[in-house]
mmCIF file of C-alpha atoms in Angstrom:
data_model
loop_
_atom_site.group_PDB
_atom_site.id
_atom_site.type_symbol
_atom_site.label_atom_id
_atom_site.label_comp_id
_atom_site.label_asym_id
_atom_site.label_seq_id
_atom_site.Cartn_x
_atom_site.Cartn_y
_atom_site.Cartn_z
ATOM 1 C CA MET A 1 -36.534 -42.996 206.905
ATOM 2 C CA SER A 2 -37.595 -44.195 210.295
ATOM 3 C CA PRO A 3 -40.765 -46.279 210.627
ATOM 4 C CA ALA A 4 -44.142 -44.597 210.617
ATOM 5 C CA SER A 5 -46.723 -45.793 213.147
ATOM 6 C CA ALA A 6 -48.462 -49.015 211.882
ATOM 7 C CA ARG A 7 -51.985 -48.602 210.887
ATOM 8 C CA PRO A 8 -54.177 -50.702 208.447
ATOM 9 C CA ARG A 9 -54.999 -48.979 205.198
ATOM 10 C CA PRO A 10 -57.528 -50.129 202.558
ATOM 11 C CA ARG A 11 -56.381 -50.692 199.025
ATOM 12 C CA ARG A 12 -56.804 -47.810 196.644
ATOM 13 C CA ARG A 13 -59.505 -48.061 194.074
ATOM 14 C CA VAL A 14 -59.833 -46.288 190.804
ATOM 15 C CA LEU A 15 -62.328 -43.531 191.570
ATOM 16 C CA ALA A 16 -63.946 -43.353 188.198
ATOM 17 C CA ALA A 17 -64.659 -47.127 188.253
ATOM 18 C CA ALA A 18 -65.749 -47.064 191.864
ATOM 19 C CA VAL A 19 -68.549 -44.457 191.383
ATOM 20 C CA ALA A 20 -69.627 -45.403 187.814
ATOM 21 C CA VAL A 21 -73.379 -45.662 187.420
ATOM 22 C CA VAL A 22 -74.996 -46.493 184.181
ATOM 23 C CA LEU A 23 -78.838 -46.466 183.893
ATOM 24 C CA SER A 24 -79.723 -47.613 180.432
ATOM 25 C CA ALA A 25 -82.072 -50.251 178.996
ATOM 26 C CA GLY A 26 -83.083 -51.095 182.565
ATOM 27 C CA ALA A 27 -79.531 -52.070 183.726
ATOM 28 C CA LEU A 28 -77.584 -50.369 186.514
ATOM 29 C CA ALA A 29 -73.992 -51.122 187.368
ATOM 30 C CA ALA A 30 -72.443 -49.926 190.641
ATOM 31 C CA VAL A 31 -69.774 -50.891 193.005
ATOM 32 C CA GLY A 32 -69.054 -50.687 196.761
ATOM 33 C CA PRO A 33 -71.026 -52.112 199.648
ATOM 34 C CA VAL A 34 -73.118 -49.768 201.735
ATOM 35 C CA SER A 35 -72.087 -50.158 205.419
ATOM 36 C CA ALA A 36 -74.541 -49.670 208.168
ATOM 37 C CA ALA A 37 -72.687 -46.689 209.480
ATOM 38 C CA SER A 38 -72.612 -44.849 206.154
ATOM 39 C CA ALA A 39 -76.191 -45.744 205.195
ATOM 40 C CA ALA A 40 -77.457 -44.318 208.534
ATOM 41 C CA SER A 41 -76.625 -40.791 207.365
ATOM 42 C CA TYR A 42 -78.221 -41.126 203.922
ATOM 43 C CA PRO A 43 -81.783 -41.552 202.601
ATOM 44 C CA SER A 44 -83.072 -45.107 202.490
ATOM 45 C CA TRP A 45 -84.882 -46.549 199.567
ATOM 46 C CA SER A 46 -88.109 -46.444 201.647
ATOM 47 C CA ASP A 47 -87.479 -42.734 202.282
ATOM 48 C CA VAL A 48 -87.243 -42.135 198.531
ATOM 49 C CA GLU A 49 -90.296 -44.196 197.714
ATOM 50 C CA GLN A 50 -92.340 -42.277 200.384
ATOM 51 C CA ALA A 51 -91.141 -38.907 198.950
ATOM 52 C CA LYS A 52 -92.680 -39.738 195.609
ATOM 53 C CA ALA A 53 -96.053 -39.524 197.154
ATOM 54 C CA SER A 54 -95.889 -35.740 197.303
ATOM 55 C CA LYS A 55 -94.528 -33.312 194.746
ATOM 56 C CA ASP A 56 -93.099 -31.077 197.524
ATOM 57 C CA ALA A 57 -91.573 -34.021 199.400
ATOM 58 C CA GLN A 58 -90.200 -35.317 196.100
ATOM 59 C CA GLN A 59 -88.584 -31.914 195.278
ATOM 60 C CA ALA A 60 -87.155 -31.688 198.795
ATOM 61 C CA LYS A 61 -85.664 -35.140 198.549
ATOM 62 C CA VAL A 62 -84.204 -34.272 195.129
ATOM 63 C CA THR A 63 -82.602 -31.211 196.660
ATOM 64 C CA GLU A 64 -81.223 -33.184 199.627
ATOM 65 C CA ILE A 65 -79.719 -35.982 197.461
ATOM 66 C CA THR A 66 -78.184 -33.413 195.136
ATOM 67 C CA ALA A 67 -76.592 -31.606 198.094
ATOM 68 C CA LEU A 68 -75.350 -34.903 199.447
ATOM 69 C CA LEU A 69 -73.807 -35.814 196.172
ATOM 70 C CA GLN A 70 -72.042 -32.367 195.858
ATOM 71 C CA ASP A 71 -70.793 -32.735 199.412
ATOM 72 C CA LEU A 72 -69.330 -36.215 198.696
ATOM 73 C CA ASP A 73 -67.513 -34.851 195.659
ATOM 74 C CA ALA A 74 -66.310 -31.755 197.450
ATOM 75 C CA LYS A 75 -64.979 -33.744 200.473
ATOM 76 C CA ALA A 76 -63.235 -36.356 198.297
ATOM 77 C CA SER A 77 -61.700 -33.671 196.098
ATOM 78 C CA ALA A 78 -60.476 -31.589 199.036
ATOM 79 C CA ALA A 79 -59.113 -34.679 200.814
ATOM 80 C CA GLN A 80 -57.211 -35.758 197.776
ATOM 81 C CA GLN A 81 -55.799 -32.280 197.274
ATOM 82 C CA ALA A 82 -54.726 -32.188 200.904
ATOM 83 C CA SER A 83 -53.081 -35.580 200.469
ATOM 84 C CA GLU A 84 -51.195 -34.406 197.415
ATOM 85 C CA ALA A 85 -50.037 -31.311 199.318
ATOM 86 C CA ALA A 86 -48.896 -33.326 202.253
ATOM 87 C CA GLY A 87 -47.048 -35.770 199.954
ATOM 88 C CA THR A 88 -45.223 -32.832 198.262
ATOM 89 C CA ALA A 89 -44.220 -31.544 201.715
ATOM 90 C CA TYR A 90 -42.929 -34.875 202.744
ATOM 91 C CA GLN A 91 -40.963 -35.297 199.487
ATOM 92 C CA THR A 92 -39.430 -31.775 199.838
ATOM 93 C CA ALA A 93 -38.372 -32.431 203.423
ATOM 94 C CA GLN A 94 -37.000 -35.786 202.534
ATOM 95 C CA THR A 95 -34.985 -34.355 199.605
ATOM 96 C CA LYS A 96 -33.590 -31.568 201.730
ATOM 97 C CA TYR A 97 -32.488 -34.184 204.331
ATOM 98 C CA ASP A 98 -30.872 -36.381 201.695
ATOM 99 C CA ALA A 99 -28.945 -33.425 200.126
ATOM 100 C CA ALA A 100 -27.786 -32.289 203.550
ATOM 101 C CA THR A 101 -26.637 -35.772 204.413
ATOM 102 C CA LEU A 102 -24.595 -36.111 201.301
ATOM 103 C CA GLU A 103 -23.065 -32.677 201.881
ATOM 104 C CA GLN A 104 -22.121 -33.600 205.448
ATOM 105 C CA GLN A 105 -20.591 -36.852 204.299
ATOM 106 C CA THR A 106 -18.621 -34.996 201.631
ATOM 107 C CA LEU A 107 -17.393 -32.482 204.217
ATOM 108 C CA GLN A 108 -16.400 -35.334 206.592
ATOM 109 C CA GLN A 109 -14.416 -36.971 203.752
ATOM 110 C CA GLN A 110 -12.685 -33.624 203.012
ATOM 111 C CA ALA A 111 -11.978 -33.105 206.737
ATOM 112 C CA ASP A 112 -10.464 -36.595 207.025
ATOM 113 C CA GLU A 113 -8.221 -36.097 203.979
ATOM 114 C CA ALA A 114 -7.194 -32.595 205.319
ATOM 115 C CA ASP A 115 -6.373 -34.139 208.697
ATOM 116 C CA ARG A 116 -4.195 -36.723 206.976
ATOM 117 C CA THR A 117 -2.402 -33.937 204.969
ATOM 118 C CA ALA A 118 -1.867 -31.880 208.219
ATOM 119 C CA LYS A 119 -0.426 -34.936 209.942
ATOM 120 C CA ARG A 120 2.082 -35.468 207.024
ATOM 121 C CA SER A 121 3.048 -31.790 207.199
ATOM 122 C CA GLU A 122 3.499 -31.941 210.985
ATOM 123 C CA ALA A 123 5.581 -35.134 210.706
ATOM 124 C CA GLN A 124 7.812 -33.432 208.075
ATOM 125 C CA ALA A 125 8.247 -30.415 210.353
ATOM 126 C CA GLY A 126 9.120 -32.648 213.207
ATOM 127 C CA GLN A 127 11.803 -34.384 211.238
ATOM 128 C CA LEU A 128 13.352 -31.060 210.318
ATOM 129 C CA ALA A 129 13.238 -29.934 213.910
ATOM 130 C CA ALA A 130 15.171 -33.049 214.898
ATOM 131 C CA GLN A 131 17.679 -32.487 212.145
ATOM 132 C CA LEU A 132 18.228 -28.901 213.213
ATOM 133 C CA GLY A 133 18.630 -30.047 216.742
ATOM 134 C CA ARG A 134 21.443 -32.423 215.776
ATOM 135 C CA ALA A 135 23.347 -29.688 213.805
ATOM 136 C CA SER A 136 22.574 -26.457 215.599
ATOM 137 C CA ALA A 137 24.127 -22.989 214.887
ATOM 138 C CA ASN A 138 25.910 -23.206 218.261
ATOM 139 C CA ASP A 139 27.810 -26.245 217.207
ATOM 140 C CA VAL A 140 28.960 -24.532 214.017
ATOM 141 C CA THR A 141 30.217 -21.511 215.879
ATOM 142 C CA THR A 142 32.270 -23.620 218.232
ATOM 143 C CA ASP A 143 33.828 -25.355 215.211
ATOM 144 C CA ILE A 144 34.901 -21.911 213.781
ATOM 145 C CA LEU A 145 36.683 -21.007 217.060
ATOM 146 C CA THR A 146 38.474 -24.325 217.495
ATOM 147 C CA HIS A 147 39.431 -24.835 213.790
ATOM 148 C CA PRO A 148 40.049 -21.363 212.283
ATOM 149 C CA SER A 149 41.915 -22.954 209.335
ATOM 150 C CA ASP A 150 38.606 -24.584 208.246
ATOM 151 C CA SER A 151 36.615 -21.412 208.624
ATOM 152 C CA GLY A 152 35.709 -21.239 204.852
ATOM 153 C CA ASP A 153 33.956 -24.677 205.047
ATOM 154 C CA LEU A 154 32.280 -23.822 208.318
ATOM 155 C CA LEU A 155 30.963 -20.538 207.062
ATOM 156 C CA TYR A 156 29.455 -22.500 204.074
ATOM 157 C CA GLU A 157 27.938 -24.740 206.657
ATOM 158 C CA LEU A 158 26.534 -21.673 208.395
ATOM 159 C CA GLY A 159 24.922 -20.564 205.134
ATOM 160 C CA ALA A 160 23.441 -24.056 204.599
ATOM 161 C CA MET A 161 22.087 -24.033 208.125
ATOM 162 C CA SER A 162 20.436 -20.620 207.414
ATOM 163 C CA LYS A 163 18.709 -22.029 204.248
ATOM 164 C CA LEU A 164 17.654 -25.027 206.178
ATOM 165 C CA THR A 165 16.175 -22.921 208.854
ATOM 166 C CA GLU A 166 14.216 -20.846 206.229
ATOM 167 C CA GLN A 167 13.009 -24.161 204.763
ATOM 168 C CA ALA A 168 11.897 -25.295 208.229
ATOM 169 C CA ASP A 169 10.034 -21.991 208.738
ATOM 170 C CA GLY A 170 8.096 -22.603 205.556
ATOM 171 C CA ILE A 171 7.347 -26.302 206.430
ATOM 172 C CA TYR A 172 6.137 -25.213 209.908
ATOM 173 C CA SER A 173 3.939 -22.544 208.304
ATOM 174 C CA GLN A 174 2.533 -25.045 205.853
ATOM 175 C CA ALA A 175 1.855 -27.529 208.614
ATOM 176 C CA SER A 176 0.037 -24.861 210.634
ATOM 177 C CA GLN A 177 -1.991 -23.845 207.598
ATOM 178 C CA ASP A 178 -2.864 -27.467 206.845
ATOM 179 C CA ARG A 179 -4.006 -28.017 210.477
ATOM 180 C CA GLY A 180 -6.105 -24.970 210.290
ATOM 181 C CA VAL A 181 -7.877 -26.136 207.026
ATOM 182 C CA ALA A 182 -8.408 -29.554 208.674
ATOM 183 C CA GLN A 183 -9.978 -28.062 211.697
ATOM 184 C CA GLY A 184 -12.159 -25.729 209.681
ATOM 185 C CA LEU A 185 -13.508 -28.607 207.623
ATOM 186 C CA ALA A 186 -13.926 -30.715 210.788
ATOM 187 C CA ASP A 187 -15.996 -27.885 212.434
ATOM 188 C CA ARG A 188 -18.154 -27.454 209.373
ATOM 189 C CA ALA A 189 -18.781 -31.209 209.175
ATOM 190 C CA GLN A 190 -19.727 -31.306 212.776
ATOM 191 C CA GLN A 191 -22.091 -28.386 212.322
ATOM 192 C CA ALA A 192 -23.655 -30.074 209.347
ATOM 193 C CA LYS A 193 -24.021 -33.308 211.327
ATOM 194 C CA GLU A 194 -25.780 -31.537 214.219
ATOM 195 C CA ALA A 195 -28.304 -30.003 211.773
ATOM 196 C CA LEU A 196 -29.169 -33.401 210.220
ATOM 197 C CA GLY A 197 -31.095 -34.392 213.343
ATOM 198 C CA ALA A 198 -33.613 -31.592 212.921
ATOM 199 C CA LEU A 199 -33.954 -32.318 209.168
ATOM 200 C CA ALA A 200 -34.458 -36.032 209.846
ATOM 201 C CA ASP A 201 -37.230 -35.263 212.381
ATOM 202 C CA ALA A 202 -38.830 -32.861 209.915
ATOM 203 C CA ALA A 203 -38.774 -35.522 207.190
ATOM 204 C CA GLN A 204 -40.160 -38.201 209.488
ATOM 205 C CA ALA A 205 -42.938 -35.814 210.710
ATOM 206 C CA LYS A 206 -43.857 -34.875 207.050
ATOM 207 C CA MET A 207 -43.890 -38.561 206.128
ATOM 208 C CA GLN A 208 -46.318 -39.352 208.910
ATOM 209 C CA ALA A 209 -48.447 -36.308 208.011
ATOM 210 C CA ALA A 210 -48.532 -37.571 204.322
ATOM 211 C CA GLN A 211 -49.658 -40.992 205.522
ATOM 212 C CA ASP A 212 -52.410 -39.498 207.729
ATOM 213 C CA ALA A 213 -53.603 -37.305 204.881
ATOM 214 C CA ALA A 214 -53.631 -40.218 202.454
ATOM 215 C CA ASP A 215 -55.683 -42.227 204.947
ATOM 216 C CA ARG A 216 -58.254 -39.356 205.314
ATOM 217 C CA ALA A 217 -58.375 -39.008 201.564
ATOM 218 C CA GLN A 218 -58.953 -42.788 201.110
ATOM 219 C CA SER A 219 -61.721 -42.616 203.644
ATOM 220 C CA ALA A 220 -63.383 -39.797 201.754
ATOM 221 C CA VAL A 221 -63.032 -41.708 198.471
ATOM 222 C CA ASP A 222 -64.460 -44.808 200.156
ATOM 223 C CA ALA A 223 -67.398 -42.837 201.474
ATOM 224 C CA GLN A 224 -67.962 -41.435 198.005
ATOM 225 C CA ALA A 225 -67.732 -44.836 196.349
ATOM 226 C CA ASP A 226 -70.002 -46.407 198.989
ATOM 227 C CA ASN A 227 -72.732 -43.814 198.712
ATOM 228 C CA LYS A 228 -72.576 -41.947 195.351
ATOM 229 C CA ALA A 229 -73.827 -44.799 193.230
ATOM 230 C CA ARG A 230 -76.757 -45.449 195.483
ATOM 231 C CA LEU A 231 -77.611 -41.690 195.735
ATOM 232 C CA GLU A 232 -77.529 -41.301 192.033
ATOM 233 C CA ALA A 233 -79.801 -44.314 191.660
ATOM 234 C CA GLN A 234 -82.182 -42.876 194.160
ATOM 235 C CA LEU A 235 -82.121 -39.546 192.287
ATOM 236 C CA GLU A 236 -82.936 -41.510 189.077
ATOM 237 C CA LEU A 237 -85.863 -43.119 190.870
ATOM 238 C CA LEU A 238 -87.193 -39.690 191.871
ATOM 239 C CA THR A 239 -86.815 -37.900 188.632
ATOM 240 C CA THR A 240 -87.794 -40.619 185.988
ATOM 241 C CA ASN A 241 -90.264 -43.353 185.571
ATOM 242 C CA ALA A 242 -87.685 -46.072 185.780
ATOM 243 C CA LYS A 243 -88.855 -49.308 187.387
ATOM 244 C CA ASP A 244 -87.029 -51.794 189.611
ATOM 245 C CA VAL A 245 -84.195 -49.398 190.233
ATOM 246 C CA GLU A 246 -83.349 -50.719 193.698
ATOM 247 C CA ALA A 247 -83.233 -54.284 192.431
ATOM 248 C CA GLN A 248 -80.995 -53.300 189.548
ATOM 249 C CA TYR A 249 -78.758 -51.348 191.926
ATOM 250 C CA ASP A 250 -78.458 -54.544 194.175
ATOM 251 C CA LYS A 251 -77.689 -56.623 191.130
ATOM 252 C CA GLY A 252 -75.015 -54.169 190.010
ATOM 253 C CA VAL A 253 -73.358 -54.224 193.413
ATOM 254 C CA ALA A 254 -73.258 -57.969 193.483
ATOM 255 C CA ALA A 255 -71.816 -58.098 189.998
ATOM 256 C CA ALA A 256 -69.120 -55.562 190.803
ATOM 257 C CA LYS A 257 -68.211 -57.428 194.009
ATOM 258 C CA ALA A 258 -67.796 -60.624 192.061
ATOM 259 C CA ALA A 259 -65.680 -58.846 189.369
ATOM 260 C CA GLU A 260 -63.442 -57.332 192.031
ATOM 261 C CA ALA A 261 -62.967 -60.678 193.741
ATOM 262 C CA ALA A 262 -61.980 -62.206 190.373
ATOM 263 C CA ARG A 263 -59.494 -59.540 189.696
ATOM 264 C CA ALA A 264 -57.914 -59.932 193.170
ATOM 265 C CA ALA A 265 -57.723 -63.672 192.727
ATOM 266 C CA ALA A 266 -56.041 -63.302 189.329
ATOM 267 C CA ALA A 267 -53.599 -60.754 190.753
ATOM 268 C CA ALA A 268 -52.739 -63.053 193.711
ATOM 269 C CA LYS A 269 -52.184 -65.926 191.319
ATOM 270 C CA ALA A 270 -49.909 -63.882 189.069
ATOM 271 C CA ALA A 271 -47.927 -62.660 192.117
ATOM 272 C CA ALA A 272 -47.623 -66.220 193.402
ATOM 273 C CA THR A 273 -46.449 -67.684 190.085
ATOM 274 C CA SER A 274 -44.201 -64.799 188.979
ATOM 275 C CA GLN A 275 -40.515 -65.557 189.430
ATOM 276 C CA GLY A 276 -38.641 -63.874 186.679
ATOM 277 C CA GLY A 277 -34.799 -63.968 186.718
ATOM 278 C CA SER A 278 -34.651 -60.187 186.357
ATOM 279 C CA GLY A 279 -36.736 -59.348 189.476
ATOM 280 C CA GLY A 280 -38.375 -61.104 192.444
ATOM 281 C CA GLY A 281 -38.106 -64.762 192.798
ATOM 282 C CA ALA A 282 -36.587 -66.631 195.748
ATOM 283 C CA PRO A 283 -34.312 -64.548 197.972
ATOM 284 C CA ASN A 284 -30.554 -65.305 197.866
ATOM 285 C CA SER A 285 -28.540 -66.475 200.898
ATOM 286 C CA SER A 286 -28.400 -62.857 202.145
ATOM 287 C CA GLY A 287 -32.211 -62.659 202.046
ATOM 288 C CA TRP A 288 -32.325 -60.117 199.112
ATOM 289 C CA VAL A 289 -33.859 -60.018 195.710
ATOM 290 C CA ARG A 290 -33.856 -57.578 192.829
ATOM 291 C CA PRO A 291 -36.875 -55.245 193.326
ATOM 292 C CA SER A 292 -37.933 -55.321 189.646
ATOM 293 C CA GLY A 293 -36.903 -56.300 186.167
ATOM 294 C CA GLY A 294 -35.661 -53.782 183.628
ATOM 295 C CA TYR A 295 -32.420 -51.899 182.933
ATOM 296 C CA GLN A 296 -31.081 -49.185 185.107
ATOM 297 C CA THR A 297 -31.947 -45.882 183.428
ATOM 298 C CA SER A 298 -30.625 -43.290 185.975
ATOM 299 C CA PRO A 299 -28.023 -43.811 188.764
ATOM 300 C CA TYR A 300 -27.716 -42.386 192.273
ATOM 301 C CA GLY A 301 -26.158 -38.922 192.531
ATOM 302 C CA TYR A 302 -26.678 -35.336 191.457
ATOM 303 C CA ARG A 303 -28.132 -34.846 187.961
ATOM 304 C CA VAL A 304 -30.386 -32.459 186.009
ATOM 305 C CA ASP A 305 -33.841 -33.824 186.841
ATOM 306 C CA PRO A 306 -35.589 -34.768 183.609
ATOM 307 C CA TYR A 307 -38.924 -33.705 185.068
ATOM 308 C CA THR A 308 -38.070 -30.488 186.725
ATOM 309 C CA HIS A 309 -34.944 -29.627 184.673
ATOM 310 C CA TYR A 310 -33.073 -28.464 187.705
ATOM 311 C CA ARG A 311 -30.013 -30.026 189.226
ATOM 312 C CA ALA A 312 -30.872 -32.020 192.214
ATOM 313 C CA LEU A 313 -29.831 -35.195 194.130
ATOM 314 C CA HIS A 314 -31.282 -38.444 192.762
ATOM 315 C CA ALA A 315 -31.367 -40.495 195.986
ATOM 316 C CA GLY A 316 -31.889 -43.831 194.306
ATOM 317 C CA VAL A 317 -31.648 -45.745 191.009
ATOM 318 C CA ASP A 318 -34.333 -46.067 188.317
ATOM 319 C CA LEU A 319 -35.231 -49.435 186.905
ATOM 320 C CA ALA A 320 -37.473 -49.470 183.868
ATOM 321 C CA PRO A 321 -39.453 -52.588 182.936
ATOM 322 C CA ALA A 322 -42.860 -52.368 181.283
ATOM 323 C CA CYS A 323 -45.788 -50.318 182.743
ATOM 324 C CA TYR A 324 -47.722 -52.323 185.410
ATOM 325 C CA ALA A 325 -44.729 -54.795 185.743
ATOM 326 C CA PRO A 326 -44.479 -56.163 189.359
ATOM 327 C CA ILE A 327 -42.526 -54.481 192.047
ATOM 328 C CA TYR A 328 -41.064 -56.828 194.717
ATOM 329 C CA ALA A 329 -39.981 -56.308 198.301
ATOM 330 C CA ALA A 330 -36.138 -56.380 198.062
ATOM 331 C CA HIS A 331 -35.941 -57.734 201.604
ATOM 332 C CA SER A 332 -38.452 -58.837 204.185
ATOM 333 C CA GLY A 333 -39.829 -56.059 206.314
ATOM 334 C CA THR A 334 -42.771 -54.027 207.547
ATOM 335 C CA VAL A 335 -44.643 -51.373 205.570
ATOM 336 C CA THR A 336 -44.145 -47.982 207.045
ATOM 337 C CA PHE A 337 -45.513 -45.861 204.266
ATOM 338 C CA ALA A 338 -47.944 -46.594 201.496
ATOM 339 C CA ALA A 339 -49.343 -43.328 200.111
ATOM 340 C CA ASN A 340 -48.743 -40.275 197.821
ATOM 341 C CA GLY A 341 -45.203 -39.103 198.152
ATOM 342 C CA GLY A 342 -45.248 -35.892 196.124
ATOM 343 C CA GLY A 343 -42.510 -36.144 193.569
ATOM 344 C CA TYR A 344 -42.054 -39.837 194.442
ATOM 345 C CA GLY A 345 -45.559 -40.445 193.230
ATOM 346 C CA ASN A 346 -47.308 -43.274 194.859
ATOM 347 C CA GLU A 347 -44.671 -44.866 197.219
ATOM 348 C CA VAL A 348 -44.140 -47.759 199.502
ATOM 349 C CA VAL A 349 -41.463 -47.695 202.228
ATOM 350 C CA LEU A 350 -40.340 -50.876 204.042
ATOM 351 C CA ASP A 351 -38.501 -50.976 207.311
ATOM 352 C CA ASN A 352 -36.149 -53.962 206.656
ATOM 353 C CA GLY A 353 -34.669 -53.978 210.165
ATOM 354 C CA GLY A 354 -31.202 -53.206 211.459
ATOM 355 C CA GLY A 355 -31.500 -49.596 210.605
ATOM 356 C CA ILE A 356 -32.120 -50.419 206.870
ATOM 357 C CA SER A 357 -35.128 -49.356 204.869
ATOM 358 C CA THR A 358 -36.040 -49.507 201.176
ATOM 359 C CA ALA A 359 -38.368 -47.275 199.166
ATOM 360 C CA TYR A 360 -40.253 -47.894 196.008
ATOM 361 C CA GLY A 361 -41.639 -44.936 194.022
ATOM 362 C CA HIS A 362 -43.718 -43.876 190.997
ATOM 363 C CA ILE A 363 -46.227 -46.776 191.564
ATOM 364 C CA VAL A 364 -49.225 -46.639 189.219
ATOM 365 C CA ASP A 365 -52.484 -45.363 190.546
ATOM 366 C CA GLY A 366 -54.211 -48.281 192.260
ATOM 367 C CA GLY A 367 -50.972 -50.274 192.094
ATOM 368 C CA ILE A 368 -50.088 -50.295 195.865
ATOM 369 C CA LEU A 369 -50.794 -53.851 197.030
ATOM 370 C CA VAL A 370 -49.784 -53.560 200.667
ATOM 371 C CA SER A 371 -50.875 -51.633 203.702
ATOM 372 C CA VAL A 372 -49.121 -49.773 206.562
ATOM 373 C CA GLY A 373 -48.141 -52.207 209.327
ATOM 374 C CA GLN A 374 -48.180 -55.293 207.048
ATOM 375 C CA HIS A 375 -45.196 -57.692 207.150
ATOM 376 C CA VAL A 376 -43.942 -58.710 203.681
ATOM 377 C CA GLU A 377 -41.372 -61.306 202.658
ATOM 378 C CA ALA A 378 -38.429 -60.826 200.233
ATOM 379 C CA GLY A 379 -39.631 -61.360 196.684
ATOM 380 C CA GLN A 380 -43.312 -60.694 197.522
ATOM 381 C CA GLN A 381 -45.107 -58.386 195.066
ATOM 382 C CA ILE A 382 -45.935 -55.110 196.795
ATOM 383 C CA ALA A 383 -46.896 -52.862 193.896
ATOM 384 C CA LYS A 384 -46.903 -52.223 190.177
ATOM 385 C CA ILE A 385 -44.727 -50.027 188.072
ATOM 386 C CA GLY A 386 -46.161 -46.695 187.014
ATOM 387 C CA SER A 387 -45.270 -43.156 186.215
ATOM 388 C CA THR A 388 -46.783 -41.070 189.015
ATOM 389 C CA GLY A 389 -45.224 -38.036 190.618
ATOM 390 C CA TRP A 390 -42.201 -36.423 189.027
ATOM 391 C CA SER A 391 -41.761 -39.027 186.224
ATOM 392 C CA THR A 392 -41.503 -38.928 182.466
ATOM 393 C CA GLY A 393 -42.198 -42.652 181.820
ATOM 394 C CA CYS A 394 -42.936 -45.944 183.576
ATOM 395 C CA HIS A 395 -40.171 -46.923 185.966
ATOM 396 C CA LEU A 396 -39.374 -47.889 189.565
ATOM 397 C CA HIS A 397 -37.447 -45.385 191.718
ATOM 398 C CA PHE A 398 -35.681 -47.634 194.178
ATOM 399 C CA GLU A 399 -33.880 -46.310 197.303
ATOM 400 C CA THR A 400 -31.839 -48.025 199.996
ATOM 401 C CA ARG A 401 -31.266 -46.145 203.428
ATOM 402 C CA VAL A 402 -29.111 -46.756 206.336
ATOM 403 C CA ASN A 403 -30.205 -45.155 209.530
ATOM 404 C CA GLY A 404 -32.372 -42.861 207.512
ATOM 405 C CA SER A 405 -29.665 -41.738 205.164
ATOM 406 C CA ALA A 406 -29.885 -42.565 201.439
ATOM 407 C CA VAL A 407 -26.988 -44.638 200.058
ATOM 408 C CA ASP A 408 -26.190 -45.653 196.522
ATOM 409 C CA PRO A 409 -28.306 -48.846 195.973
ATOM 410 C CA VAL A 410 -25.807 -50.198 193.410
ATOM 411 C CA PRO A 411 -22.877 -50.987 195.890
ATOM 412 C CA PHE A 412 -25.371 -51.470 198.673
ATOM 413 C CA MET A 413 -27.145 -54.281 196.798
ATOM 414 C CA ALA A 414 -23.948 -55.677 195.271
ATOM 415 C CA ALA A 415 -22.589 -56.272 198.840
ATOM 416 C CA ARG A 416 -25.649 -58.384 199.317
ATOM 417 C CA GLY A 417 -25.175 -60.300 196.074
ATOM 418 C CA ILE A 418 -27.826 -58.466 193.957
ATOM 419 C CA SER A 419 -27.095 -56.629 190.715
ATOM 420 C CA VAL A 420 -29.243 -53.631 190.006
#
């Protein structure tokens, strides 16, 4: 995959937690700060208090807030569906490109082998041509005329020459056939190679579209998280006799922010102290690390997909440590994709430089810890193991790519001193 354009992207939050509002026993819990920009389009607490002075105004404000809540939910849902659709389109395009690349490489290997066979056949035909040149039929006829007493032997020689000529004809024919096969395979390989450019461009465009759709979905979710809790609290104020709702809302926001900061600090500490001989840790002399712990559960190559039950190319290897286990950057690089990747689930792609990129799929919801455009170091935790997308259990789908084409990660990583 070639790099997508760099753009900051906020971390994903679990929607259910982000918009949870509990009004019981005088306590309200909410998360998400209200920015000045978002608050400007929504009723203020003062607006709500004033609306309580009139039954008609109160009902109108209830209707307004209810419509705003429905709009927030609808926009967030539509944006997430669009993101999922864009991710699926990206994954489909990428899979098509990967399969076509492998087919082209196979055709090229067959063409190269056919060319070697044709050259061997042509060399053998050339050797026979030289042998026939040294013992031509004209020389044998001359021997018959000048040595009539040896005519029996010479006639035998003529018969042998005839057999040799027949054999030569067969070898010439085989050489011509072998050359035709080699040329046909070479032509097919070249045609397949020319088609790869359009497929690569399509995959890149779909990846960028998926990232854009994911960013829009995140914005919609953020808007929902920032405003839904407050609107529901205001609706509670309008429709009940609850007291101090605004103060309780502010208290809930402060508590949620403190809890989020504590979770972020704990995650950062865990990432900093996690070494683990089976994944992460300090990079080796080549600058690479194992991207996660766990045994390999599925290799690179064609297989019957355990999720779709259809035969398809598996363009990476699967490593299966525990759910939520850390995923590390296999090499330093820049994040070019961090979003929903359809069948890949939540996915991170790194441009590692020199035409090399690595991809990390099936990340748990909320488990992407990096943003597009961010530089990461080898061994840095970038995500958490999950089972999103086309997955039947928690694992990491790890890909290595050279100039956009997927290659088997096992020999690729082994050449860099890492066993997967």
